[in-house]
Amino acid sequence: MGGQRAPSAASDGGVPELAMSGTPAWGAATEESMRVRRRSWTELLAGRLKRQKYDPEKEQKLKDSALHLLRSHQNLNDLLLEVEDPRCEKLCLGKLIDCHSAEAPPDHSSFFIGSALQDQASRLGVPVGILSARIFACSMEQVCVEPSHPVLLSSEQRKRLSSLLEIAQYLSAHSMLSRLSFCQELWKVQNSLLLEALWRLHMQSVVSLQELLESHPDVQAVTTWLFKNLCLLCEQTGASYPSDSVARAMLADFVQLLVLRGFQENPDPRTVEPEKMPQAAASILQRMLIYALDALAAGLQEETSAYRVVRGWFDMFSGHVYCGIISTDSVKRFFSHSLTQILTHSPVLKVSDAVQMQREWSFVKTHTLLTTLYHRLFVMLGPEESVGCLQEVLETQEVHWQRVLSCVSSLVICFPEAQQLVKDWVARLMACAFESYHLDSIVTAFLIVRQAALEGPSVFLSYADWFKASFGSTRGYHHCSKKALVFLFKFLTDLVPWEAPQYLKVHILHPPLVPSKYRTLLTDYISLAKTRLADLKVSVENMGLYEDLTSAGDIAERILAMRKGVGASLICLVCLLSFYLHFLQPQSQAAQDVEKAILVFEHTGKIPVPVMEASIFRRSYYMSHFLPALLTPRVLPAVPDSREGFIESLRRVDKIPPSLYSAYHQACATAKDPRLENVAPGMRAEPGCAEEPLGPLMAALGELRAAMTDPMQYDVISAQMAMISERLSAALGHNKDDGTFERVKIQLNILAPKLERQDQTVVDLLLTAFCQNLMAASSFAPPQRQGPWAALFVRTLCGHRLLPAVLARLIQLLHHQGPNLSASHVLGLAALVIHLGEFKSTLPEVDSGPPAPTSGLPIPEFLYSLLTCRTRESLLFCLKFCTAAISYFLCKFSPQPHDALHSCLSPGLIKKFQFVVLRLFAQARVPHLPEDTASLSWRPLFLPSTDWYRAALSLWRRNNFQELLKEEFRLTYRDWLQLELEVQPGADVLSDAERQDFHQWAIHEHYLPQPSSLGGCSGDLEVACTILVSELMDFYQSSRSYDHSENSDLVLCSRTGNGDILSRLQEMAVDLELEQGPTTPHGCSSTQGHFLFRIFHKRLQALADSRDVTSSLRRQQELLMCRRLLLRLPPTVLIGNLQAGQPATPTCEEFFQLVNSELRNCCCHGGALTHDITVHFFRGLLSACLRSPDPSLTANLILTQCQTKCPMILTSALLWWSSLEPVLCSQWRRCFQSALPRELRRLQEAQQFASNFLSSDSASPAPHLPWVSAAALHFAVKEAEKEIIRRQLKRLECETEELLVSLLFFSLMGLLSSHLTPDDTADSLKAVDICAEVLSCLERKKVSWLVLFQLTETDAKLGHLLRLAPDQHTRLLPFAFYSLLSYFSEDTIIREVDFLHVAADMYFKLVQLFVDGKTRSTSPQVGRSLQLHGQSCLQGNPVELIREARLFLLQLIPQCPKQSFSNMAKLLASHGHYDPEVSATLLSRQQADPDLYQEPHLF
């Protein structure tokens, strides 16, 4: 009530007037008192809050006074609409009156309003519930005034309504609000109400939507009103609007209510009059669906308002909208009713229209919104019920044929199991049609079959096949009687005027089988059909034997439908796509018939029936088209192929005229390659051109292939291989080859293998020959009975200097083109690689660039490393290749001795096969009984993926393969991680959910419980995490993770590997925390520390000894990886759990050590850690406090440790305090309801000190630790303007010496940072000015600052400062020293005894930096910066700085007192050789008075 003034409040800000006038005396007194000083209601309450405490005895008196006030000054409408200001929540009346009560106080604002309503009702003589209903309805109307949206509230309106509903809830709970009257009053102002306001009444349980709708007196009016508002709401759900989620929730609630009431299960049969609500609900749902169907029929344009309405309403047919809220039976009744309404609404099309136009109603041509709706309906109803609903509608009602047939298309596309249901339904229709001669049944059956067949053979059998099966035999439906036959042909004849050409062709090519005495029925129909085709200008004479009756456009539509359909298999899509590509080839129909006939002959060994029929019944086409296409002249192969076998079979049964056969052979003889004529074995062709030497080689390879197919010629294979070797040498231009290969490493580039054109031609010829030979040999005998030809062929390849070219070509084929290789190529190359393993000991190793390992690899291992599993395509190719290679090996070499087994077979191949099989096949993850190996056979595997899958699973279950897995061929946890990390989730064969399930199985079910001797983790989760982290870091450090480009980023997130493994690490880290005891650090054992820090330490230590730039960069990359892993794991890793004892102390030593030794030098930002690691540490601190019985003590202990062991954490907190403080304070208050701990307050005070120092002229003493205050002041100064810095730094003289010295140290670090990473010249000038001001202040206070340039970590007073800067900065202190040369005062130089020693030490170290090359880190802008300042001591490069420093030192030496030369001998002994002249000058000056050696050094 007291937050915001109601509309009737006084303009000068007093208590709001509440309408009715009060007692005159009281009003006069009030007016008199307010003349003195008018104060606001909030000030009055705040004043009482500060001065008075709660007195229980005054509670009733205060209530009575408040009630008197309300009764005297009340305007109920304004009272209800008044909303409290959130800022005044602490001053609400309830807390003031009863702040110490044990129970939660009631809402006194609502109590006061309730009392006021009761009084008002008493005066008016009406029930309080009715009065409340009227007032609240009026208030609701006022809330909805001036709407910003037709159905949704604005944010301000929602706030006002929320407060109003809270009061309504109170009144309703205390029986002071009549719900029925309230609903009736609302409907009186329904035109002013917004739909969201009614929905929020429902959500806040004031009145339900059902009560609201049932209370309306006019069913038709409420139906119209709600329909209009639902349309507006649906339109809103698809728009980009901030309240989209609200609109969706509203729509879902309304639809749930309408479905629940409109399709309730058991209405009371005793009710005489039907209820209005179910009728209204069903009417509204029906109107919405009819609107959507009419909009679709009229044609919808995307992004129109009608489109958004339809899309929003159809979204409400998703099952999740009703899940767990409405019974399934009610939802099914609603969905079934909706499907019926869709099929029967506006039945304007005739059967003749459907026959003509159904090709335009296929799945792909149906509007996406409608197909999506069908799918959602089918998912809820199921295939059986969906087909049943279709059947019932077609039998009982007039239908809209377009939607019926598009529904059939969607059904067979979305559910493969629905195909059989449709077939059975069609069979019943056909049986019924020919039993009762029911025309509607046969019409329905034909339309349904044709519609389903439009979606392609992978979805439903073709119309031609169905027609042949139904009428092409004596078992056909029409064969029962003459009446049935007449019924069929009358039906087909009636269809002719509307038939499409492809169906007429089917009826002509595959006519119904009729008895001879009724042949005239068939001939009359065929004549009519041919006449119709002639009218349509469609030729019948040249129709092929296997002519596809679908156009190319239809096939394209099928492909789109496969992509669009839910549940369409990938195999069907691939098959259909390949058929489509074949269809588009520029070949005649006869050529296609020939290819199909040869393919059938190849599989069956018999002449296809259509060819035999065509030779008799369609002789014109057979003789003039088919045979010329079959007998096209060509170069006949040495070994007869399938085409030759088919031709010979036709000739033997006299289906080819002898003259035509003779002409064919003569043409083939003349078509032979002239280069191969008259070439005898052993004859060498003269090289007339570049391609001529390949002729003899090709001839020799052809003779070898001919010998392969004849088992009687196996003994001549060795001689034939010798001839091939000789002709290969001639083709390559080698004079004389000793048959050996020099054993030097072969250098190859995997990313871009280079191959000369001639070499590639020869290699392709050899590899093709090997593959063809293997296929030819395998067609006659299994590998173990093929003789030594393959080993001899591979030995020939290895004996020539062609081996690098062969390997380069294999890189192209296996690594870059693998998924595109045919089955024969995969089988041949797999066998080739197996035989290369035979000669592994005699072959050189291979060195290659990324992504292969940098060290040399044997050739078989190198080739297997080319098989990747990154994408779906590469993983499937890997499966094919591994299956082929292992199967060939087991057939060719099994059984073999143990040593021979390992020499021929690579563990990498077996492991990749295990990885792929376990990843692809869930059935391979469960134990199974090994199968007998006696049935293992080698046969060519053809293209369909199902054959490869079957072969892989069969190989996996073989006993001899499982025996291999008992040795070192087993895929270990580490091996699995290495392969899994390479997978790219975006191109993975598994979905995200499937991949997560596979990871869970592999880690938690397979490798975690597996003994470590078998490659597992022996149940130790920490071991699993350790291996995972190591492999993760190895992967992201290796070239396997690069994207194979020169610009590959070195950031974790840019890697191409499987990032889901990182998610598994996070899950395992959380599980490990839960496993550990409450007093043991997470992931820690008692002595070894956290596993993560152990890994970091081990890896970084291995890189610590290297000094070159490459190793340094690699170490930095390793540190970045460590940091990123830390940030992705729980922050408790940094802090750990509390150690047992009192008080409980956290364990941060490992993280402190990492910061001090590593992160300080790599992830440092101006003397502080980066923002992310700083925030992560403080998250861990809060987590440790949450687990501690004394949070403040724990926080103080951790931060106290930071002061001495890791001060950089405190300076980091100060640097990022502006973003860190709000989060820390908020979370601390929320978690602990107490003030910040002492140490956090000290950081707060240090930051406030720095802020006040720069913003005000009054100086306040620095809090607590001087160096902390200095760090805060340094960071504040860096952000301040230059004029403010100069003015305010002059007040530093009042600060302590330690603070000033520390501030100078931080300023020097800032100066070095500006030089190392310069943004512009102004930064360097600003840093110099800051150092100069601090230095000037120190000299005015006569405070020695030279100690900063001689700091050691053992220094008890200032040694901790060294841990606040990177080592690089401390090494560059000589540079900083001489950069400030022009700011040294002459008084300091003379007064400080140690100045000469420090200056000489800094000079020698500066020279040493230059000699060691460290000055390259400094920026060339240093010189320009100081030149701009006007007091340059260098000229833009380190050499000039050294020259100026040397000149300064030589001029200084004669001016220094004799005491300055003590302890100079040790310095000269260690560094004097860097500048002999300066050393000699110092030594001569020192030796001038030997007694100086005995003078004590008092500095």
mmCIF file with all atom_site columns, C-alpha atoms in Angstrom, residues 509-650:
data_model
loop_
_atom_site.group_PDB
_atom_site.id
_atom_site.type_symbol
_atom_site.label_atom_id
_atom_site.label_alt_id
_atom_site.label_comp_id
_atom_site.label_asym_id
_atom_site.label_entity_id
_atom_site.label_seq_id
_atom_site.pdbx_PDB_ins_code
_atom_site.Cartn_x
_atom_site.Cartn_y
_atom_site.Cartn_z
_atom_site.occupancy
_atom_site.B_iso_or_equiv
_atom_site.pdbx_formal_charge
_atom_site.auth_seq_id
_atom_site.auth_comp_id
_atom_site.auth_asym_id
_atom_site.auth_atom_id
_atom_site.pdbx_PDB_model_num
ATOM 1   C CA . LEU A 1 509 ? 2.595   -54.556 -70.647 1.00 0.00 ? 509 LEU A CA 1
ATOM 2   C CA . HIS A 1 510 ? 1.228   -56.700 -67.841 1.00 0.00 ? 510 HIS A CA 1
ATOM 3   C CA . PRO A 1 511 ? -2.361  -57.441 -68.847 1.00 0.00 ? 511 PRO A CA 1
ATOM 4   C CA . PRO A 1 512 ? -4.686  -59.474 -66.656 1.00 0.00 ? 512 PRO A CA 1
ATOM 5   C CA . LEU A 1 513 ? -4.654  -63.186 -67.320 1.00 0.00 ? 513 LEU A CA 1
ATOM 6   C CA . VAL A 1 514 ? -7.950  -64.140 -68.953 1.00 0.00 ? 514 VAL A CA 1
ATOM 7   C CA . PRO A 1 515 ? -9.270  -67.403 -70.361 1.00 0.00 ? 515 PRO A CA 1
ATOM 8   C CA . SER A 1 516 ? -9.076  -67.654 -74.134 1.00 0.00 ? 516 SER A CA 1
ATOM 9   C CA . LYS A 1 517 ? -12.835 -67.581 -74.588 1.00 0.00 ? 517 LYS A CA 1
ATOM 10  C CA . TYR A 1 518 ? -12.951 -64.119 -72.963 1.00 0.00 ? 518 TYR A CA 1
ATOM 11  C CA . ARG A 1 519 ? -9.918  -62.827 -74.854 1.00 0.00 ? 519 ARG A CA 1
ATOM 12  C CA . THR A 1 520 ? -12.017 -60.224 -76.633 1.00 0.00 ? 520 THR A CA 1
ATOM 13  C CA . LEU A 1 521 ? -12.533 -58.381 -73.367 1.00 0.00 ? 521 LEU A CA 1
ATOM 14  C CA . LEU A 1 522 ? -8.773  -57.952 -73.032 1.00 0.00 ? 522 LEU A CA 1
ATOM 15  C CA . THR A 1 523 ? -8.140  -57.041 -76.681 1.00 0.00 ? 523 THR A CA 1
ATOM 16  C CA . ASP A 1 524 ? -10.922 -54.482 -76.648 1.00 0.00 ? 524 ASP A CA 1
ATOM 17  C CA . TYR A 1 525 ? -9.463  -52.870 -73.541 1.00 0.00 ? 525 TYR A CA 1
ATOM 18  C CA . ILE A 1 526 ? -5.902  -52.882 -74.932 1.00 0.00 ? 526 ILE A CA 1
ATOM 19  C CA . SER A 1 527 ? -7.101  -51.267 -78.169 1.00 0.00 ? 527 SER A CA 1
ATOM 20  C CA . LEU A 1 528 ? -8.882  -48.591 -76.196 1.00 0.00 ? 528 LEU A CA 1
ATOM 21  C CA . ALA A 1 529 ? -5.811  -48.016 -74.005 1.00 0.00 ? 529 ALA A CA 1
ATOM 22  C CA . LYS A 1 530 ? -3.499  -47.741 -77.011 1.00 0.00 ? 530 LYS A CA 1
ATOM 23  C CA . THR A 1 531 ? -5.865  -45.295 -78.634 1.00 0.00 ? 531 THR A CA 1
ATOM 24  C CA . ARG A 1 532 ? -5.812  -43.198 -75.502 1.00 0.00 ? 532 ARG A CA 1
ATOM 25  C CA . LEU A 1 533 ? -2.005  -43.304 -75.449 1.00 0.00 ? 533 LEU A CA 1
ATOM 26  C CA . ALA A 1 534 ? -1.917  -42.245 -79.072 1.00 0.00 ? 534 ALA A CA 1
ATOM 27  C CA . ASP A 1 535 ? -4.175  -39.322 -78.235 1.00 0.00 ? 535 ASP A CA 1
ATOM 28  C CA . LEU A 1 536 ? -1.714  -38.420 -75.477 1.00 0.00 ? 536 LEU A CA 1
ATOM 29  C CA . LYS A 1 537 ? 1.175   -38.768 -78.015 1.00 0.00 ? 537 LYS A CA 1
ATOM 30  C CA . VAL A 1 538 ? 2.836   -41.510 -75.953 1.00 0.00 ? 538 VAL A CA 1
ATOM 31  C CA . SER A 1 539 ? 4.621   -44.237 -77.944 1.00 0.00 ? 539 SER A CA 1
ATOM 32  C CA . VAL A 1 540 ? 3.881   -47.847 -77.142 1.00 0.00 ? 540 VAL A CA 1
ATOM 33  C CA . GLU A 1 541 ? 5.994   -49.697 -79.676 1.00 0.00 ? 541 GLU A CA 1
ATOM 34  C CA . ASN A 1 542 ? 9.375   -48.910 -78.096 1.00 0.00 ? 542 ASN A CA 1
ATOM 35  C CA . MET A 1 543 ? 8.494   -49.598 -74.496 1.00 0.00 ? 543 MET A CA 1
ATOM 36  C CA . GLY A 1 544 ? 11.298  -51.491 -72.849 1.00 0.00 ? 544 GLY A CA 1
ATOM 37  C CA . LEU A 1 545 ? 11.374  -54.796 -71.002 1.00 0.00 ? 545 LEU A CA 1
ATOM 38  C CA . TYR A 1 546 ? 12.228  -53.218 -67.669 1.00 0.00 ? 546 TYR A CA 1
ATOM 39  C CA . GLU A 1 547 ? 10.897  -49.765 -68.378 1.00 0.00 ? 547 GLU A CA 1
ATOM 40  C CA . ASP A 1 548 ? 10.420  -47.770 -65.233 1.00 0.00 ? 548 ASP A CA 1
ATOM 41  C CA . LEU A 1 549 ? 6.980   -46.223 -65.357 1.00 0.00 ? 549 LEU A CA 1
ATOM 42  C CA . THR A 1 550 ? 8.021   -43.247 -63.315 1.00 0.00 ? 550 THR A CA 1
ATOM 43  C CA . SER A 1 551 ? 9.529   -40.097 -64.730 1.00 0.00 ? 551 SER A CA 1
ATOM 44  C CA . ALA A 1 552 ? 12.775  -38.597 -63.499 1.00 0.00 ? 552 ALA A CA 1
ATOM 45  C CA . GLY A 1 553 ? 10.763  -35.945 -61.726 1.00 0.00 ? 553 GLY A CA 1
ATOM 46  C CA . ASP A 1 554 ? 8.876   -38.619 -59.815 1.00 0.00 ? 554 ASP A CA 1
ATOM 47  C CA . ILE A 1 555 ? 12.126  -40.180 -58.688 1.00 0.00 ? 555 ILE A CA 1
ATOM 48  C CA . ALA A 1 556 ? 13.409  -36.811 -57.543 1.00 0.00 ? 556 ALA A CA 1
ATOM 49  C CA . GLU A 1 557 ? 10.188  -36.368 -55.608 1.00 0.00 ? 557 GLU A CA 1
ATOM 50  C CA . ARG A 1 558 ? 10.743  -39.715 -53.959 1.00 0.00 ? 558 ARG A CA 1
ATOM 51  C CA . ILE A 1 559 ? 14.195  -38.655 -52.871 1.00 0.00 ? 559 ILE A CA 1
ATOM 52  C CA . LEU A 1 560 ? 12.802  -35.468 -51.361 1.00 0.00 ? 560 LEU A CA 1
ATOM 53  C CA . ALA A 1 561 ? 10.085  -37.494 -49.689 1.00 0.00 ? 561 ALA A CA 1
ATOM 54  C CA . MET A 1 562 ? 12.708  -39.775 -48.190 1.00 0.00 ? 562 MET A CA 1
ATOM 55  C CA . ARG A 1 563 ? 14.497  -36.786 -46.786 1.00 0.00 ? 563 ARG A CA 1
ATOM 56  C CA . LYS A 1 564 ? 11.251  -35.290 -45.571 1.00 0.00 ? 564 LYS A CA 1
ATOM 57  C CA . GLY A 1 565 ? 9.755   -38.496 -44.195 1.00 0.00 ? 565 GLY A CA 1
ATOM 58  C CA . VAL A 1 566 ? 10.233  -39.627 -40.645 1.00 0.00 ? 566 VAL A CA 1
ATOM 59  C CA . GLY A 1 567 ? 11.733  -43.082 -40.317 1.00 0.00 ? 567 GLY A CA 1
ATOM 60  C CA . ALA A 1 568 ? 12.986  -43.336 -43.879 1.00 0.00 ? 568 ALA A CA 1
ATOM 61  C CA . SER A 1 569 ? 16.087  -45.506 -43.898 1.00 0.00 ? 569 SER A CA 1
ATOM 62  C CA . LEU A 1 570 ? 19.403  -44.272 -45.181 1.00 0.00 ? 570 LEU A CA 1
ATOM 63  C CA . ILE A 1 571 ? 19.850  -47.405 -47.257 1.00 0.00 ? 571 ILE A CA 1
ATOM 64  C CA . CYS A 1 572 ? 16.589  -46.776 -49.101 1.00 0.00 ? 572 CYS A CA 1
ATOM 65  C CA . LEU A 1 573 ? 17.630  -43.203 -49.739 1.00 0.00 ? 573 LEU A CA 1
ATOM 66  C CA . VAL A 1 574 ? 21.021  -44.258 -51.107 1.00 0.00 ? 574 VAL A CA 1
ATOM 67  C CA . CYS A 1 575 ? 19.488  -46.926 -53.326 1.00 0.00 ? 575 CYS A CA 1
ATOM 68  C CA . LEU A 1 576 ? 16.893  -44.509 -54.651 1.00 0.00 ? 576 LEU A CA 1
ATOM 69  C CA . LEU A 1 577 ? 19.514  -41.836 -55.267 1.00 0.00 ? 577 LEU A CA 1
ATOM 70  C CA . SER A 1 578 ? 21.714  -44.263 -57.182 1.00 0.00 ? 578 SER A CA 1
ATOM 71  C CA . PHE A 1 579 ? 18.696  -45.304 -59.238 1.00 0.00 ? 579 PHE A CA 1
ATOM 72  C CA . TYR A 1 580 ? 17.916  -41.658 -59.919 1.00 0.00 ? 580 TYR A CA 1
ATOM 73  C CA . LEU A 1 581 ? 21.462  -41.000 -61.122 1.00 0.00 ? 581 LEU A CA 1
ATOM 74  C CA . HIS A 1 582 ? 21.263  -44.053 -63.334 1.00 0.00 ? 582 HIS A CA 1
ATOM 75  C CA . PHE A 1 583 ? 17.971  -42.852 -64.717 1.00 0.00 ? 583 PHE A CA 1
ATOM 76  C CA . LEU A 1 584 ? 19.433  -39.509 -65.706 1.00 0.00 ? 584 LEU A CA 1
ATOM 77  C CA . GLN A 1 585 ? 22.231  -41.068 -67.760 1.00 0.00 ? 585 GLN A CA 1
ATOM 78  C CA . PRO A 1 586 ? 21.820  -40.414 -71.496 1.00 0.00 ? 586 PRO A CA 1
ATOM 79  C CA . GLN A 1 587 ? 21.132  -44.051 -72.393 1.00 0.00 ? 587 GLN A CA 1
ATOM 80  C CA . SER A 1 588 ? 18.342  -45.511 -74.435 1.00 0.00 ? 588 SER A CA 1
ATOM 81  C CA . GLN A 1 589 ? 15.696  -47.722 -72.883 1.00 0.00 ? 589 GLN A CA 1
ATOM 82  C CA . ALA A 1 590 ? 17.156  -50.712 -74.713 1.00 0.00 ? 590 ALA A CA 1
ATOM 83  C CA . ALA A 1 591 ? 20.585  -50.159 -73.167 1.00 0.00 ? 591 ALA A CA 1
ATOM 84  C CA . GLN A 1 592 ? 18.976  -50.014 -69.737 1.00 0.00 ? 592 GLN A CA 1
ATOM 85  C CA . ASP A 1 593 ? 17.099  -53.239 -70.462 1.00 0.00 ? 593 ASP A CA 1
ATOM 86  C CA . VAL A 1 594 ? 20.360  -54.916 -71.462 1.00 0.00 ? 594 VAL A CA 1
ATOM 87  C CA . GLU A 1 595 ? 22.111  -53.879 -68.266 1.00 0.00 ? 595 GLU A CA 1
ATOM 88  C CA . LYS A 1 596 ? 19.199  -55.058 -66.128 1.00 0.00 ? 596 LYS A CA 1
ATOM 89  C CA . ALA A 1 597 ? 19.031  -58.392 -67.952 1.00 0.00 ? 597 ALA A CA 1
ATOM 90  C CA . ILE A 1 598 ? 22.789  -58.946 -67.530 1.00 0.00 ? 598 ILE A CA 1
ATOM 91  C CA . LEU A 1 599 ? 22.524  -58.144 -63.834 1.00 0.00 ? 599 LEU A CA 1
ATOM 92  C CA . VAL A 1 600 ? 19.704  -60.679 -63.395 1.00 0.00 ? 600 VAL A CA 1
ATOM 93  C CA . PHE A 1 601 ? 21.662  -63.257 -65.395 1.00 0.00 ? 601 PHE A CA 1
ATOM 94  C CA . GLU A 1 602 ? 24.742  -62.646 -63.248 1.00 0.00 ? 602 GLU A CA 1
ATOM 95  C CA . HIS A 1 603 ? 22.802  -63.408 -60.066 1.00 0.00 ? 603 HIS A CA 1
ATOM 96  C CA . THR A 1 604 ? 20.632  -66.274 -61.309 1.00 0.00 ? 604 THR A CA 1
ATOM 97  C CA . GLY A 1 605 ? 22.651  -67.861 -64.133 1.00 0.00 ? 605 GLY A CA 1
ATOM 98  C CA . LYS A 1 606 ? 19.451  -68.052 -66.219 1.00 0.00 ? 606 LYS A CA 1
ATOM 99  C CA . ILE A 1 607 ? 18.036  -66.000 -69.064 1.00 0.00 ? 607 ILE A CA 1
ATOM 100 C CA . PRO A 1 608 ? 15.518  -63.551 -67.536 1.00 0.00 ? 608 PRO A CA 1
ATOM 101 C CA . VAL A 1 609 ? 11.870  -64.307 -68.215 1.00 0.00 ? 609 VAL A CA 1
ATOM 102 C CA . PRO A 1 610 ? 11.076  -60.841 -69.702 1.00 0.00 ? 610 PRO A CA 1
ATOM 103 C CA . VAL A 1 611 ? 13.793  -61.402 -72.331 1.00 0.00 ? 611 VAL A CA 1
ATOM 104 C CA . MET A 1 612 ? 12.363  -64.772 -73.296 1.00 0.00 ? 612 MET A CA 1
ATOM 105 C CA . GLU A 1 613 ? 8.856   -63.320 -73.459 1.00 0.00 ? 613 GLU A CA 1
ATOM 106 C CA . ALA A 1 614 ? 10.020  -60.365 -75.545 1.00 0.00 ? 614 ALA A CA 1
ATOM 107 C CA . SER A 1 615 ? 11.753  -62.702 -78.023 1.00 0.00 ? 615 SER A CA 1
ATOM 108 C CA . ILE A 1 616 ? 8.348   -64.332 -78.637 1.00 0.00 ? 616 ILE A CA 1
ATOM 109 C CA . PHE A 1 617 ? 5.617   -61.785 -78.018 1.00 0.00 ? 617 PHE A CA 1
ATOM 110 C CA . ARG A 1 618 ? 7.469   -58.527 -78.677 1.00 0.00 ? 618 ARG A CA 1
ATOM 111 C CA . ARG A 1 619 ? 9.805   -59.678 -81.394 1.00 0.00 ? 619 ARG A CA 1
ATOM 112 C CA . SER A 1 620 ? 9.875   -56.296 -83.123 1.00 0.00 ? 620 SER A CA 1
ATOM 113 C CA . TYR A 1 621 ? 11.321  -54.569 -80.102 1.00 0.00 ? 621 TYR A CA 1
ATOM 114 C CA . TYR A 1 622 ? 13.589  -57.537 -79.322 1.00 0.00 ? 622 TYR A CA 1
ATOM 115 C CA . MET A 1 623 ? 15.165  -57.645 -82.764 1.00 0.00 ? 623 MET A CA 1
ATOM 116 C CA . SER A 1 624 ? 15.357  -53.943 -83.586 1.00 0.00 ? 624 SER A CA 1
ATOM 117 C CA . HIS A 1 625 ? 16.300  -52.517 -80.194 1.00 0.00 ? 625 HIS A CA 1
ATOM 118 C CA . PHE A 1 626 ? 17.316  -55.088 -77.579 1.00 0.00 ? 626 PHE A CA 1
ATOM 119 C CA . LEU A 1 627 ? 19.765  -57.234 -79.564 1.00 0.00 ? 627 LEU A CA 1
ATOM 120 C CA . PRO A 1 628 ? 21.606  -54.278 -81.193 1.00 0.00 ? 628 PRO A CA 1
ATOM 121 C CA . ALA A 1 629 ? 22.112  -52.780 -77.730 1.00 0.00 ? 629 ALA A CA 1
ATOM 122 C CA . LEU A 1 630 ? 23.349  -56.121 -76.398 1.00 0.00 ? 630 LEU A CA 1
ATOM 123 C CA . LEU A 1 631 ? 25.694  -56.832 -79.312 1.00 0.00 ? 631 LEU A CA 1
ATOM 124 C CA . THR A 1 632 ? 27.493  -53.477 -79.304 1.00 0.00 ? 632 THR A CA 1
ATOM 125 C CA . PRO A 1 633 ? 31.082  -54.104 -80.509 1.00 0.00 ? 633 PRO A CA 1
ATOM 126 C CA . ARG A 1 634 ? 33.789  -53.873 -77.872 1.00 0.00 ? 634 ARG A CA 1
ATOM 127 C CA . VAL A 1 635 ? 37.225  -55.241 -76.934 1.00 0.00 ? 635 VAL A CA 1
ATOM 128 C CA . LEU A 1 636 ? 36.467  -58.701 -75.617 1.00 0.00 ? 636 LEU A CA 1
ATOM 129 C CA . PRO A 1 637 ? 38.017  -59.487 -72.220 1.00 0.00 ? 637 PRO A CA 1
ATOM 130 C CA . ALA A 1 638 ? 40.540  -62.290 -71.864 1.00 0.00 ? 638 ALA A CA 1
ATOM 131 C CA . VAL A 1 639 ? 38.287  -63.890 -69.292 1.00 0.00 ? 639 VAL A CA 1
ATOM 132 C CA . PRO A 1 640 ? 34.629  -63.994 -70.344 1.00 0.00 ? 640 PRO A CA 1
ATOM 133 C CA . ASP A 1 641 ? 32.508  -61.686 -68.282 1.00 0.00 ? 641 ASP A CA 1
ATOM 134 C CA . SER A 1 642 ? 28.794  -61.721 -67.486 1.00 0.00 ? 642 SER A CA 1
ATOM 135 C CA . ARG A 1 643 ? 27.880  -60.019 -70.748 1.00 0.00 ? 643 ARG A CA 1
ATOM 136 C CA . GLU A 1 644 ? 29.674  -62.651 -72.813 1.00 0.00 ? 644 GLU A CA 1
ATOM 137 C CA . GLY A 1 645 ? 28.063  -65.404 -70.773 1.00 0.00 ? 645 GLY A CA 1
ATOM 138 C CA . PHE A 1 646 ? 24.614  -63.932 -71.359 1.00 0.00 ? 646 PHE A CA 1
ATOM 139 C CA . ILE A 1 647 ? 25.250  -63.642 -75.111 1.00 0.00 ? 647 ILE A CA 1
ATOM 140 C CA . GLU A 1 648 ? 26.434  -67.254 -75.269 1.00 0.00 ? 648 GLU A CA 1
ATOM 141 C CA . SER A 1 649 ? 23.365  -68.434 -73.382 1.00 0.00 ? 649 SER A CA 1
ATOM 142 C CA . LEU A 1 650 ? 21.037  -66.643 -75.832 1.00 0.00 ? 650 LEU A CA 1
#
